[in-house]
Amino acid sequence: MAPDPHPSPPDDPSPDGPSTAGPQAREDASVPEEAGTEDEAEAGNGVGNGGAGAVPDRGGGRWRRASRLGLTLPGCWGALLLACLSFTPSLLPRGGVLQGVVCGISAAIGYGLGVVAAHVWRAFADRETRAPSPASRRILAVASAVLLGLAFGLGQYWQHEIRVLLEVTEYSALATVACPFVAVLLFLLLLSAGRGLRRLYRWVARLLRRWTGPRAARATGWIVVAGLAWALVSGVLLSGLVSAANGVFSLRDEETSEGVRRPVSSLRSGGPGSLVPWDSLGREGRAFTGRGPTAREIGALTHRPALEPVRAYAGLATADDAEVRAERAVADLRRAGGFTRANLLVVTTTGSGWVDPAAVDSFEYLGDGDAATVAMQYSYLPSWLSYLVDRSKAREAGRELFDAVYDVWSKLPADRRPRLFVAGESLGAFGAETAFSGEYDLRNRTAGTLFAGPPNFNTLFREFSDHREAGSPEVEPVYKGGRTVRFTADPGAGTAPEGRPWDGTRVLYLMHPSDPIVWWSPDLAFSEPDWIGEAPGGDVLEGMVWIPFVTFWQVTADLPFSTGVPDGHGHTYRAAYVDGWNAVMRPSGFTPQDLDRLREVVSPPRK
């Protein structure tokens, strides 16, 4: 075994370098630690009181000090910095427990970055680790108390400002108190997981050292451990969770929502004469066909004669194959007379098969009931989970359903075809987009399109936004002068660019500045997006800034709660559908007062 190139004097209380660590140290000195390990902690260079934790060194018989948790000073400074920054505002209000989760994750990332930074600095400085002085530990303790207290206080102020901005009244003092406990617990769990991977790396590296050189053993060891960890998380763990979630939500899919009854009209799937059995529609499909405005209700609002709308749907139990499922939905649409209506809407659902009632109700009211809508289910999972794991199913469903409708529609005489519209919200917008190649395809094959809350990874959405006109912000981009595609947070207030013609087919994207579904992206971890660097939207605090790693986890934490905010914010677009469809369909005979009443119908005011 080669001698240590930087031996410590026998009476030196400071620890040796990576090759001479303590009790948990290397059993094979030819496999030293690399970047990202905690050599200081292993050698006892922690920040705690090490007197009681002193342990003898096997190599030289010296005594080393070890903190109870073995935390390194650079790691603690990194954890402190990112933990404090985690209290900065993001898009939506965060409760105490959720803030604790973001804080714990951020602290763990900061700790790892601090350890790596210290290791890299030592490598360039060509020096070994040193035990932190008592003064250094005291400075860290005082700084932690002051900075965390200040960050916590500012965080509460910012959260109050966001709640006021978004008209959120819910607040839990108990959850706020739980914040630091949740943060510490999650930090320790993540730290333990990281150290477990480090121990696994050491074992693999020692094993490989029997057949390879030390450098090859270290490099291969890291590759093997990283690959195993990724396979475990993305394969075994994630697949297991998804399978378990599918099992749970498939049972829920067999239920029927309260107040939903089997339709007595032959114009609805699941009703008399339907080609799709009621029991095969799924929970959301039964809600879709079992509810909706009647001809009488539509006429009462419009003061004009109205028709009973047609609604066709196919659930996962209708057919195993997406293409067959789409064909059956379209066959039932045709049976009910959907292709004889003036307006035909193809909706791509969210994962569980949910269709926002406000989207279809508004379409039917504005069409005086002379409308038909078709949709189908492609997953059991709720929207936010489907958003993460069911993209391929959404893509397939959107393409198959529109193609099946278009195949029948295109063969009808031109003067007998209904106006063909497309809609989708969230993952439904993603799926619906996949049926089209771009702006010209949308304009040539539809009479209008309305997408709400499009995910940031949507192909066409990104194309339109990334190629927007210079000077137009990402929260409201202008594409090709707004000739076909436009974006808005409030369609009732108009769409940019004002004054320019918007003839022919209209494609409209509804997207709130505070909607995390629209702005979430893995790129948030490493690069600042335009929408943060530019002037904020109307319901986003000016104090929101981009912070590496931290902003990604903040917006990620916003995702599951994106629909839990009042209408007009986050991922809630109910009232916006009225003005959105009014802009896209351009119906005649509707006064501003009619639209006001319709908004109250589809989005009743909160009591």
mmCIF file of C-alpha atoms in Angstrom, residues 196-568:
data_model
loop_
_atom_site.group_PDB
_atom_site.id
_atom_site.type_symbol
_atom_site.label_atom_id
_atom_site.label_comp_id
_atom_site.label_asym_id
_atom_site.label_seq_id
_atom_site.Cartn_x
_atom_site.Cartn_y
_atom_site.Cartn_z
ATOM 1 C CA GLY A 196 -26.524 4.763 2.364
ATOM 2 C CA LEU A 197 -25.626 5.213 -1.296
ATOM 3 C CA ARG A 198 -22.126 6.287 -0.264
ATOM 4 C CA ARG A 199 -21.649 3.119 1.787
ATOM 5 C CA LEU A 200 -22.885 1.063 -1.131
ATOM 6 C CA TYR A 201 -20.364 2.817 -3.376
ATOM 7 C CA ARG A 202 -17.529 1.954 -0.986
ATOM 8 C CA TRP A 203 -18.498 -1.683 -0.915
ATOM 9 C CA VAL A 204 -18.744 -1.855 -4.725
ATOM 10 C CA ALA A 205 -15.423 -0.047 -5.134
ATOM 11 C CA ARG A 206 -13.649 -2.399 -2.719
ATOM 12 C CA LEU A 207 -15.102 -5.370 -4.557
ATOM 13 C CA LEU A 208 -13.991 -4.064 -7.956
ATOM 14 C CA ARG A 209 -10.515 -3.297 -6.600
ATOM 15 C CA ARG A 210 -9.789 -7.008 -6.675
ATOM 16 C CA TRP A 211 -9.800 -6.936 -10.473
ATOM 17 C CA THR A 212 -9.082 -3.312 -11.444
ATOM 18 C CA GLY A 213 -6.954 -0.376 -10.438
ATOM 19 C CA PRO A 214 -8.169 2.056 -7.738
ATOM 20 C CA ARG A 215 -9.213 4.800 -10.148
ATOM 21 C CA ALA A 216 -11.169 2.420 -12.355
ATOM 22 C CA ALA A 217 -12.772 0.925 -9.241
ATOM 23 C CA ARG A 218 -13.873 4.335 -8.005
ATOM 24 C CA ALA A 219 -15.262 5.457 -11.363
ATOM 25 C CA THR A 220 -17.030 2.170 -12.042
ATOM 26 C CA GLY A 221 -18.342 2.081 -8.490
ATOM 27 C CA TRP A 222 -20.034 5.453 -8.876
ATOM 28 C CA ILE A 223 -21.514 4.430 -12.242
ATOM 29 C CA VAL A 224 -22.881 1.187 -10.817
ATOM 30 C CA VAL A 225 -24.395 2.830 -7.754
ATOM 31 C CA ALA A 226 -25.889 5.695 -9.757
ATOM 32 C CA GLY A 227 -27.362 3.225 -12.233
ATOM 33 C CA LEU A 228 -28.820 1.054 -9.479
ATOM 34 C CA ALA A 229 -30.303 4.076 -7.719
ATOM 35 C CA TRP A 230 -31.871 5.348 -10.932
ATOM 36 C CA ALA A 231 -33.238 1.904 -11.785
ATOM 37 C CA LEU A 232 -34.673 1.556 -8.287
ATOM 38 C CA VAL A 233 -36.362 4.956 -8.326
ATOM 39 C CA SER A 234 -37.556 5.065 -11.933
ATOM 40 C CA GLY A 235 -38.165 1.381 -12.377
ATOM 41 C CA VAL A 236 -38.989 -0.592 -9.273
ATOM 42 C CA LEU A 237 -40.130 2.213 -6.961
ATOM 43 C CA LEU A 238 -41.948 4.410 -9.469
ATOM 44 C CA SER A 239 -43.495 1.480 -11.313
ATOM 45 C CA GLY A 240 -44.635 0.009 -8.035
ATOM 46 C CA LEU A 241 -46.195 3.273 -6.928
ATOM 47 C CA VAL A 242 -47.907 3.762 -10.274
ATOM 48 C CA SER A 243 -49.234 0.191 -10.234
ATOM 49 C CA ALA A 244 -50.514 0.639 -6.692
ATOM 50 C CA ALA A 245 -52.119 3.967 -7.604
ATOM 51 C CA ASN A 246 -53.732 2.390 -10.661
ATOM 52 C CA GLY A 247 -55.189 -0.317 -8.462
ATOM 53 C CA VAL A 248 -56.587 2.166 -5.965
ATOM 54 C CA PHE A 249 -58.048 4.551 -8.523
ATOM 55 C CA SER A 250 -59.440 1.753 -10.682
ATOM 56 C CA LEU A 251 -61.641 0.812 -7.730
ATOM 57 C CA ARG A 252 -62.711 4.432 -7.400
ATOM 58 C CA ASP A 253 -63.506 4.474 -11.117
ATOM 59 C CA GLU A 254 -66.256 1.929 -10.486
ATOM 60 C CA GLU A 255 -68.093 4.385 -8.255
ATOM 61 C CA THR A 256 -70.638 6.962 -9.383
ATOM 62 C CA SER A 257 -70.456 10.536 -8.137
ATOM 63 C CA GLU A 258 -73.172 11.676 -5.794
ATOM 64 C CA GLY A 259 -76.156 13.141 -7.622
ATOM 65 C CA VAL A 260 -75.294 11.530 -10.967
ATOM 66 C CA ARG A 261 -78.037 9.430 -12.528
ATOM 67 C CA ARG A 262 -78.136 7.359 -15.686
ATOM 68 C CA PRO A 263 -79.423 9.625 -18.494
ATOM 69 C CA VAL A 264 -82.938 9.054 -19.748
ATOM 70 C CA SER A 265 -82.131 10.762 -23.045
ATOM 71 C CA SER A 266 -80.925 8.812 -26.059
ATOM 72 C CA LEU A 267 -78.637 11.770 -26.823
ATOM 73 C CA ARG A 268 -76.194 10.683 -24.103
ATOM 74 C CA SER A 269 -73.816 7.724 -23.933
ATOM 75 C CA GLY A 270 -75.074 5.254 -21.373
ATOM 76 C CA GLY A 271 -78.675 6.275 -22.041
ATOM 77 C CA PRO A 272 -81.399 4.436 -23.947
ATOM 78 C CA GLY A 273 -80.116 2.936 -27.197
ATOM 79 C CA SER A 274 -76.499 3.840 -26.448
ATOM 80 C CA LEU A 275 -73.768 1.695 -27.976
ATOM 81 C CA VAL A 276 -71.639 2.284 -24.872
ATOM 82 C CA PRO A 277 -72.915 0.656 -21.653
ATOM 83 C CA TRP A 278 -73.420 2.952 -18.668
ATOM 84 C CA ASP A 279 -71.243 0.754 -16.429
ATOM 85 C CA SER A 280 -68.292 1.001 -18.840
ATOM 86 C CA LEU A 281 -68.080 4.804 -18.776
ATOM 87 C CA GLY A 282 -66.117 5.080 -15.541
ATOM 88 C CA ARG A 283 -66.725 7.554 -12.730
ATOM 89 C CA GLU A 284 -65.869 10.676 -14.739
ATOM 90 C CA GLY A 285 -67.608 9.443 -17.880
ATOM 91 C CA ARG A 286 -70.829 8.880 -15.958
ATOM 92 C CA ALA A 287 -70.516 12.374 -14.488
ATOM 93 C CA PHE A 288 -69.968 13.781 -17.984
ATOM 94 C CA THR A 289 -73.025 12.168 -19.586
ATOM 95 C CA GLY A 290 -75.212 12.200 -16.463
ATOM 96 C CA ARG A 291 -74.943 15.966 -16.002
ATOM 97 C CA GLY A 292 -75.008 19.071 -18.170
ATOM 98 C CA PRO A 293 -77.546 21.723 -19.140
ATOM 99 C CA THR A 294 -80.874 20.743 -20.637
ATOM 100 C CA ALA A 295 -82.597 22.494 -23.520
ATOM 101 C CA ARG A 296 -84.902 24.188 -21.016
ATOM 102 C CA GLU A 297 -82.009 25.512 -18.927
ATOM 103 C CA ILE A 298 -80.184 26.811 -21.993
ATOM 104 C CA GLY A 299 -83.307 28.520 -23.295
ATOM 105 C CA ALA A 300 -83.975 30.086 -19.901
ATOM 106 C CA LEU A 301 -80.615 31.856 -20.047
ATOM 107 C CA THR A 302 -80.582 32.783 -23.741
ATOM 108 C CA HIS A 303 -84.327 33.527 -24.084
ATOM 109 C CA ARG A 304 -84.226 31.678 -27.391
ATOM 110 C CA PRO A 305 -85.293 28.184 -28.495
ATOM 111 C CA ALA A 306 -82.589 25.632 -27.679
ATOM 112 C CA LEU A 307 -81.813 22.011 -28.437
ATOM 113 C CA GLU A 308 -80.800 19.221 -26.103
ATOM 114 C CA PRO A 309 -76.990 18.835 -26.429
ATOM 115 C CA VAL A 310 -75.402 15.536 -27.469
ATOM 116 C CA ARG A 311 -72.689 14.003 -25.296
ATOM 117 C CA ALA A 312 -70.764 10.842 -26.271
ATOM 118 C CA TYR A 313 -68.104 9.136 -24.171
ATOM 119 C CA ALA A 314 -66.083 5.926 -23.903
ATOM 120 C CA GLY A 315 -64.413 4.740 -20.694
ATOM 121 C CA LEU A 316 -61.441 2.479 -20.148
ATOM 122 C CA ALA A 317 -63.811 -0.439 -19.574
ATOM 123 C CA THR A 318 -65.422 0.198 -22.957
ATOM 124 C CA ALA A 319 -62.409 -1.225 -24.794
ATOM 125 C CA ASP A 320 -58.806 -2.068 -23.934
ATOM 126 C CA ASP A 321 -57.340 -0.531 -27.089
ATOM 127 C CA ALA A 322 -57.329 3.273 -27.504
ATOM 128 C CA GLU A 323 -58.177 3.089 -31.207
ATOM 129 C CA VAL A 324 -61.155 0.802 -30.606
ATOM 130 C CA ARG A 325 -62.296 2.968 -27.699
ATOM 131 C CA ALA A 326 -62.216 6.058 -29.911
ATOM 132 C CA GLU A 327 -64.163 4.278 -32.649
ATOM 133 C CA ARG A 328 -66.894 3.268 -30.207
ATOM 134 C CA ALA A 329 -67.169 6.784 -28.819
ATOM 135 C CA VAL A 330 -67.503 8.170 -32.347
ATOM 136 C CA ALA A 331 -70.012 5.469 -33.298
ATOM 137 C CA ASP A 332 -72.171 6.452 -30.346
ATOM 138 C CA LEU A 333 -71.761 10.119 -31.269
ATOM 139 C CA ARG A 334 -72.998 9.330 -34.762
ATOM 140 C CA ARG A 335 -75.911 7.277 -33.435
ATOM 141 C CA ALA A 336 -77.036 10.195 -31.258
ATOM 142 C CA GLY A 337 -76.949 12.597 -34.204
ATOM 143 C CA GLY A 338 -73.810 14.458 -33.162
ATOM 144 C CA PHE A 339 -72.670 14.992 -36.745
ATOM 145 C CA THR A 340 -75.948 16.747 -37.601
ATOM 146 C CA ARG A 341 -75.428 19.491 -35.005
ATOM 147 C CA ALA A 342 -74.100 22.930 -35.873
ATOM 148 C CA ASN A 343 -71.144 22.671 -33.489
ATOM 149 C CA LEU A 344 -69.057 19.578 -32.728
ATOM 150 C CA LEU A 345 -66.448 19.536 -29.965
ATOM 151 C CA VAL A 346 -63.666 16.964 -29.526
ATOM 152 C CA VAL A 347 -62.337 17.034 -25.941
ATOM 153 C CA THR A 348 -59.232 15.253 -24.726
ATOM 154 C CA THR A 349 -59.719 14.517 -21.041
ATOM 155 C CA THR A 350 -57.309 14.607 -18.140
ATOM 156 C CA GLY A 351 -55.926 11.301 -16.909
ATOM 157 C CA SER A 352 -58.917 10.002 -14.973
ATOM 158 C CA GLY A 353 -61.257 10.928 -17.811
ATOM 159 C CA TRP A 354 -62.351 14.200 -16.227
ATOM 160 C CA VAL A 355 -63.748 16.978 -18.387
ATOM 161 C CA ASP A 356 -64.162 20.394 -16.796
ATOM 162 C CA PRO A 357 -67.955 20.914 -16.760
ATOM 163 C CA ALA A 358 -67.430 24.643 -17.320
ATOM 164 C CA ALA A 359 -65.681 23.957 -20.642
ATOM 165 C CA VAL A 360 -68.501 21.877 -22.133
ATOM 166 C CA ASP A 361 -71.391 23.714 -20.467
ATOM 167 C CA SER A 362 -70.149 27.046 -21.835
ATOM 168 C CA PHE A 363 -69.780 25.536 -25.311
ATOM 169 C CA GLU A 364 -73.343 24.202 -25.199
ATOM 170 C CA TYR A 365 -74.888 27.409 -23.867
ATOM 171 C CA LEU A 366 -73.116 29.561 -26.461
ATOM 172 C CA GLY A 367 -74.235 27.153 -29.188
ATOM 173 C CA ASP A 368 -77.903 27.333 -28.064
ATOM 174 C CA GLY A 369 -77.719 23.604 -27.390
ATOM 175 C CA ASP A 370 -77.117 22.885 -31.076
ATOM 176 C CA ALA A 371 -73.894 21.183 -30.061
ATOM 177 C CA ALA A 372 -72.321 17.759 -29.623
ATOM 178 C CA THR A 373 -69.289 16.775 -27.564
ATOM 179 C CA VAL A 374 -67.234 13.580 -27.595
ATOM 180 C CA ALA A 375 -64.509 12.473 -25.178
ATOM 181 C CA MET A 376 -62.874 9.327 -23.848
ATOM 182 C CA GLN A 377 -60.887 8.106 -20.852
ATOM 183 C CA TYR A 378 -57.304 6.853 -21.066
ATOM 184 C CA SER A 379 -56.178 6.413 -17.437
ATOM 185 C CA TYR A 380 -57.393 5.810 -13.891
ATOM 186 C CA LEU A 381 -54.933 8.253 -12.359
ATOM 187 C CA PRO A 382 -55.825 11.780 -11.217
ATOM 188 C CA SER A 383 -54.703 14.722 -13.289
ATOM 189 C CA TRP A 384 -51.516 15.692 -11.424
ATOM 190 C CA LEU A 385 -50.235 12.094 -11.339
ATOM 191 C CA SER A 386 -51.162 11.425 -14.959
ATOM 192 C CA TYR A 387 -49.320 14.629 -15.766
ATOM 193 C CA LEU A 388 -46.117 12.975 -14.550
ATOM 194 C CA VAL A 389 -46.481 9.370 -15.764
ATOM 195 C CA ASP A 390 -49.241 9.046 -18.398
ATOM 196 C CA ARG A 391 -48.104 11.383 -21.168
ATOM 197 C CA SER A 392 -47.885 8.632 -23.768
ATOM 198 C CA LYS A 393 -51.469 7.574 -23.065
ATOM 199 C CA ALA A 394 -52.666 11.166 -23.364
ATOM 200 C CA ARG A 395 -50.833 11.546 -26.668
ATOM 201 C CA GLU A 396 -52.365 8.364 -28.040
ATOM 202 C CA ALA A 397 -55.877 9.226 -26.842
ATOM 203 C CA GLY A 398 -55.828 12.744 -28.280
ATOM 204 C CA ARG A 399 -54.636 11.590 -31.663
ATOM 205 C CA GLU A 400 -56.924 8.546 -31.938
ATOM 206 C CA LEU A 401 -60.081 10.381 -30.902
ATOM 207 C CA PHE A 402 -59.622 13.363 -33.206
ATOM 208 C CA ASP A 403 -58.631 11.153 -36.143
ATOM 209 C CA ALA A 404 -61.722 8.982 -35.629
ATOM 210 C CA VAL A 405 -63.976 12.045 -35.559
ATOM 211 C CA TYR A 406 -62.222 13.690 -38.504
ATOM 212 C CA ASP A 407 -62.504 10.527 -40.569
ATOM 213 C CA VAL A 408 -66.306 10.651 -40.355
ATOM 214 C CA TRP A 409 -66.563 14.456 -40.472
ATOM 215 C CA SER A 410 -64.385 14.871 -43.587
ATOM 216 C CA LYS A 411 -66.579 12.468 -45.580
ATOM 217 C CA LEU A 412 -69.726 14.528 -44.997
ATOM 218 C CA PRO A 413 -70.857 17.028 -47.667
ATOM 219 C CA ALA A 414 -69.196 20.374 -47.022
ATOM 220 C CA ASP A 415 -72.545 22.135 -46.548
ATOM 221 C CA ARG A 416 -73.697 19.552 -43.970
ATOM 222 C CA ARG A 417 -70.663 19.412 -41.759
ATOM 223 C CA PRO A 418 -70.796 20.872 -38.250
ATOM 224 C CA ARG A 419 -68.174 23.379 -37.208
ATOM 225 C CA LEU A 420 -65.412 21.253 -35.712
ATOM 226 C CA PHE A 421 -63.811 22.485 -32.473
ATOM 227 C CA VAL A 422 -61.091 21.040 -30.225
ATOM 228 C CA ALA A 423 -60.494 21.574 -26.511
ATOM 229 C CA GLY A 424 -58.333 20.251 -23.717
ATOM 230 C CA GLU A 425 -57.217 21.272 -20.266
ATOM 231 C CA SER A 426 -53.906 20.436 -18.611
ATOM 232 C CA LEU A 427 -52.796 17.011 -19.853
ATOM 233 C CA GLY A 428 -55.851 17.086 -22.123
ATOM 234 C CA ALA A 429 -54.332 20.071 -23.931
ATOM 235 C CA PHE A 430 -51.139 18.076 -24.383
ATOM 236 C CA GLY A 431 -53.026 15.115 -25.818
ATOM 237 C CA ALA A 432 -55.202 17.250 -28.075
ATOM 238 C CA GLU A 433 -52.169 19.064 -29.504
ATOM 239 C CA THR A 434 -50.598 15.814 -30.696
ATOM 240 C CA ALA A 435 -53.252 15.429 -33.399
ATOM 241 C CA PHE A 436 -51.858 18.500 -35.181
ATOM 242 C CA SER A 437 -48.522 19.388 -36.739
ATOM 243 C CA GLY A 438 -48.659 23.153 -36.257
ATOM 244 C CA GLU A 439 -50.495 26.420 -36.782
ATOM 245 C CA TYR A 440 -51.610 25.695 -40.351
ATOM 246 C CA ASP A 441 -52.899 22.239 -39.433
ATOM 247 C CA LEU A 442 -54.979 23.689 -36.592
ATOM 248 C CA ARG A 443 -56.337 26.375 -38.899
ATOM 249 C CA ASN A 444 -57.120 24.026 -41.796
ATOM 250 C CA ARG A 445 -58.744 21.156 -39.882
ATOM 251 C CA THR A 446 -60.710 22.951 -37.159
ATOM 252 C CA ALA A 447 -63.110 25.846 -36.811
ATOM 253 C CA GLY A 448 -61.535 26.812 -33.502
ATOM 254 C CA THR A 449 -59.512 25.529 -30.563
ATOM 255 C CA LEU A 450 -59.485 26.323 -26.858
ATOM 256 C CA PHE A 451 -56.681 25.012 -24.639
ATOM 257 C CA ALA A 452 -56.549 25.796 -20.915
ATOM 258 C CA GLY A 453 -53.526 25.460 -18.643
ATOM 259 C CA PRO A 454 -51.232 23.799 -21.222
ATOM 260 C CA PRO A 455 -48.293 21.938 -19.651
ATOM 261 C CA ASN A 456 -44.904 23.473 -20.323
ATOM 262 C CA PHE A 457 -43.767 20.427 -22.297
ATOM 263 C CA ASN A 458 -46.530 20.748 -24.940
ATOM 264 C CA THR A 459 -44.878 20.659 -28.340
ATOM 265 C CA LEU A 460 -47.005 23.273 -30.095
ATOM 266 C CA PHE A 461 -47.313 25.484 -27.040
ATOM 267 C CA ARG A 462 -43.541 25.607 -26.732
ATOM 268 C CA GLU A 463 -43.143 26.244 -30.454
ATOM 269 C CA PHE A 464 -45.579 29.174 -30.381
ATOM 270 C CA SER A 465 -44.124 30.593 -27.164
ATOM 271 C CA ASP A 466 -40.452 30.137 -28.028
ATOM 272 C CA HIS A 467 -40.936 31.831 -31.409
ATOM 273 C CA ARG A 468 -42.990 34.725 -30.068
ATOM 274 C CA GLU A 469 -42.482 38.248 -31.306
ATOM 275 C CA ALA A 470 -39.687 40.240 -29.702
ATOM 276 C CA GLY A 471 -40.937 42.297 -26.805
ATOM 277 C CA SER A 472 -43.939 40.115 -26.011
ATOM 278 C CA PRO A 473 -43.670 38.432 -22.571
ATOM 279 C CA GLU A 474 -43.752 34.699 -22.065
ATOM 280 C CA VAL A 475 -46.870 34.979 -19.896
ATOM 281 C CA GLU A 476 -48.727 36.500 -22.891
ATOM 282 C CA PRO A 477 -46.736 35.839 -26.069
ATOM 283 C CA VAL A 478 -47.657 37.128 -29.517
ATOM 284 C CA TYR A 479 -47.108 34.598 -32.307
ATOM 285 C CA LYS A 480 -47.139 35.620 -35.983
ATOM 286 C CA GLY A 481 -49.077 38.776 -35.211
ATOM 287 C CA GLY A 482 -51.833 36.782 -33.521
ATOM 288 C CA ARG A 483 -53.265 35.807 -36.914
ATOM 289 C CA THR A 484 -54.383 32.355 -35.654
ATOM 290 C CA VAL A 485 -52.908 31.582 -32.235
ATOM 291 C CA ARG A 486 -53.324 33.836 -29.207
ATOM 292 C CA PHE A 487 -52.698 33.640 -25.467
ATOM 293 C CA THR A 488 -54.445 35.275 -22.540
ATOM 294 C CA ALA A 489 -55.025 35.030 -18.807
ATOM 295 C CA ASP A 490 -58.340 36.884 -19.052
ATOM 296 C CA PRO A 491 -60.183 36.500 -22.368
ATOM 297 C CA GLY A 492 -62.875 38.886 -21.148
ATOM 298 C CA ALA A 493 -60.321 41.688 -21.181
ATOM 299 C CA GLY A 494 -59.248 40.930 -24.747
ATOM 300 C CA THR A 495 -56.309 39.151 -26.330
ATOM 301 C CA ALA A 496 -53.002 40.498 -27.511
ATOM 302 C CA PRO A 497 -52.244 41.964 -29.943
ATOM 303 C CA GLU A 498 -55.151 44.371 -29.768
ATOM 304 C CA GLY A 499 -56.247 45.903 -33.044
ATOM 305 C CA ARG A 500 -54.786 43.227 -35.301
ATOM 306 C CA PRO A 501 -57.148 41.026 -37.368
ATOM 307 C CA TRP A 502 -58.066 37.580 -36.037
ATOM 308 C CA ASP A 503 -59.928 36.085 -38.969
ATOM 309 C CA GLY A 504 -60.802 32.514 -39.778
ATOM 310 C CA THR A 505 -59.963 29.771 -37.303
ATOM 311 C CA ARG A 506 -59.113 31.016 -33.823
ATOM 312 C CA VAL A 507 -56.790 29.087 -31.514
ATOM 313 C CA LEU A 508 -56.788 30.409 -27.954
ATOM 314 C CA TYR A 509 -54.623 29.376 -25.005
ATOM 315 C CA LEU A 510 -55.866 30.233 -21.508
ATOM 316 C CA MET A 511 -52.999 30.376 -19.000
ATOM 317 C CA HIS A 512 -52.788 32.093 -15.652
ATOM 318 C CA PRO A 513 -49.420 33.517 -14.576
ATOM 319 C CA SER A 514 -49.893 31.645 -11.271
ATOM 320 C CA ASP A 515 -50.583 28.235 -12.877
ATOM 321 C CA PRO A 516 -47.714 25.839 -12.005
ATOM 322 C CA ILE A 517 -48.931 23.329 -14.620
ATOM 323 C CA VAL A 518 -48.044 25.873 -17.304
ATOM 324 C CA TRP A 519 -44.639 26.849 -15.935
ATOM 325 C CA TRP A 520 -43.252 23.677 -14.342
ATOM 326 C CA SER A 521 -40.244 22.220 -16.136
ATOM 327 C CA PRO A 522 -37.130 20.246 -15.114
ATOM 328 C CA ASP A 523 -35.134 23.130 -16.589
ATOM 329 C CA LEU A 524 -36.196 25.236 -13.590
ATOM 330 C CA ALA A 525 -33.508 23.460 -11.569
ATOM 331 C CA PHE A 526 -30.644 24.858 -13.632
ATOM 332 C CA SER A 527 -31.756 27.836 -15.727
ATOM 333 C CA GLU A 528 -33.916 30.908 -15.217
ATOM 334 C CA PRO A 529 -36.989 30.998 -17.485
ATOM 335 C CA ASP A 530 -38.127 34.157 -19.204
ATOM 336 C CA TRP A 531 -41.391 34.333 -17.253
ATOM 337 C CA ILE A 532 -39.485 34.858 -13.991
ATOM 338 C CA GLY A 533 -36.955 37.311 -15.393
ATOM 339 C CA GLU A 534 -39.695 39.400 -17.014
ATOM 340 C CA ALA A 535 -42.319 41.513 -15.270
ATOM 341 C CA PRO A 536 -44.582 39.178 -13.278
ATOM 342 C CA GLY A 537 -48.147 38.402 -14.269
ATOM 343 C CA GLY A 538 -51.097 39.932 -12.496
ATOM 344 C CA ASP A 539 -51.393 37.263 -9.792
ATOM 345 C CA VAL A 540 -47.702 36.585 -9.096
ATOM 346 C CA LEU A 541 -45.659 38.432 -6.463
ATOM 347 C CA GLU A 542 -42.896 40.681 -7.715
ATOM 348 C CA GLY A 543 -40.705 39.163 -5.013
ATOM 349 C CA MET A 544 -40.547 35.803 -6.787
ATOM 350 C CA VAL A 545 -37.028 35.185 -8.060
ATOM 351 C CA TRP A 546 -35.306 32.237 -9.645
ATOM 352 C CA ILE A 547 -32.968 30.239 -7.387
ATOM 353 C CA PRO A 548 -31.119 27.165 -8.687
ATOM 354 C CA PHE A 549 -32.696 23.925 -7.414
ATOM 355 C CA VAL A 550 -34.948 25.769 -4.954
ATOM 356 C CA THR A 551 -37.382 27.234 -7.504
ATOM 357 C CA PHE A 552 -37.786 23.831 -9.146
ATOM 358 C CA TRP A 553 -38.902 22.234 -5.887
ATOM 359 C CA GLN A 554 -41.107 25.187 -4.992
ATOM 360 C CA VAL A 555 -43.028 24.984 -8.267
ATOM 361 C CA THR A 556 -43.088 21.178 -8.042
ATOM 362 C CA ALA A 557 -44.720 21.473 -4.625
ATOM 363 C CA ASP A 558 -47.306 23.838 -6.134
ATOM 364 C CA LEU A 559 -48.477 21.220 -8.669
ATOM 365 C CA PRO A 560 -50.777 19.049 -6.509
ATOM 366 C CA PHE A 561 -52.528 22.145 -5.146
ATOM 367 C CA SER A 562 -52.892 24.040 -8.422
ATOM 368 C CA THR A 563 -56.684 23.561 -8.476
ATOM 369 C CA GLY A 564 -57.175 24.391 -4.814
ATOM 370 C CA VAL A 565 -57.249 28.163 -5.349
ATOM 371 C CA PRO A 566 -60.181 30.412 -6.313
ATOM 372 C CA ASP A 567 -61.356 30.592 -9.900
ATOM 373 C CA GLY A 568 -59.210 32.851 -12.049
#
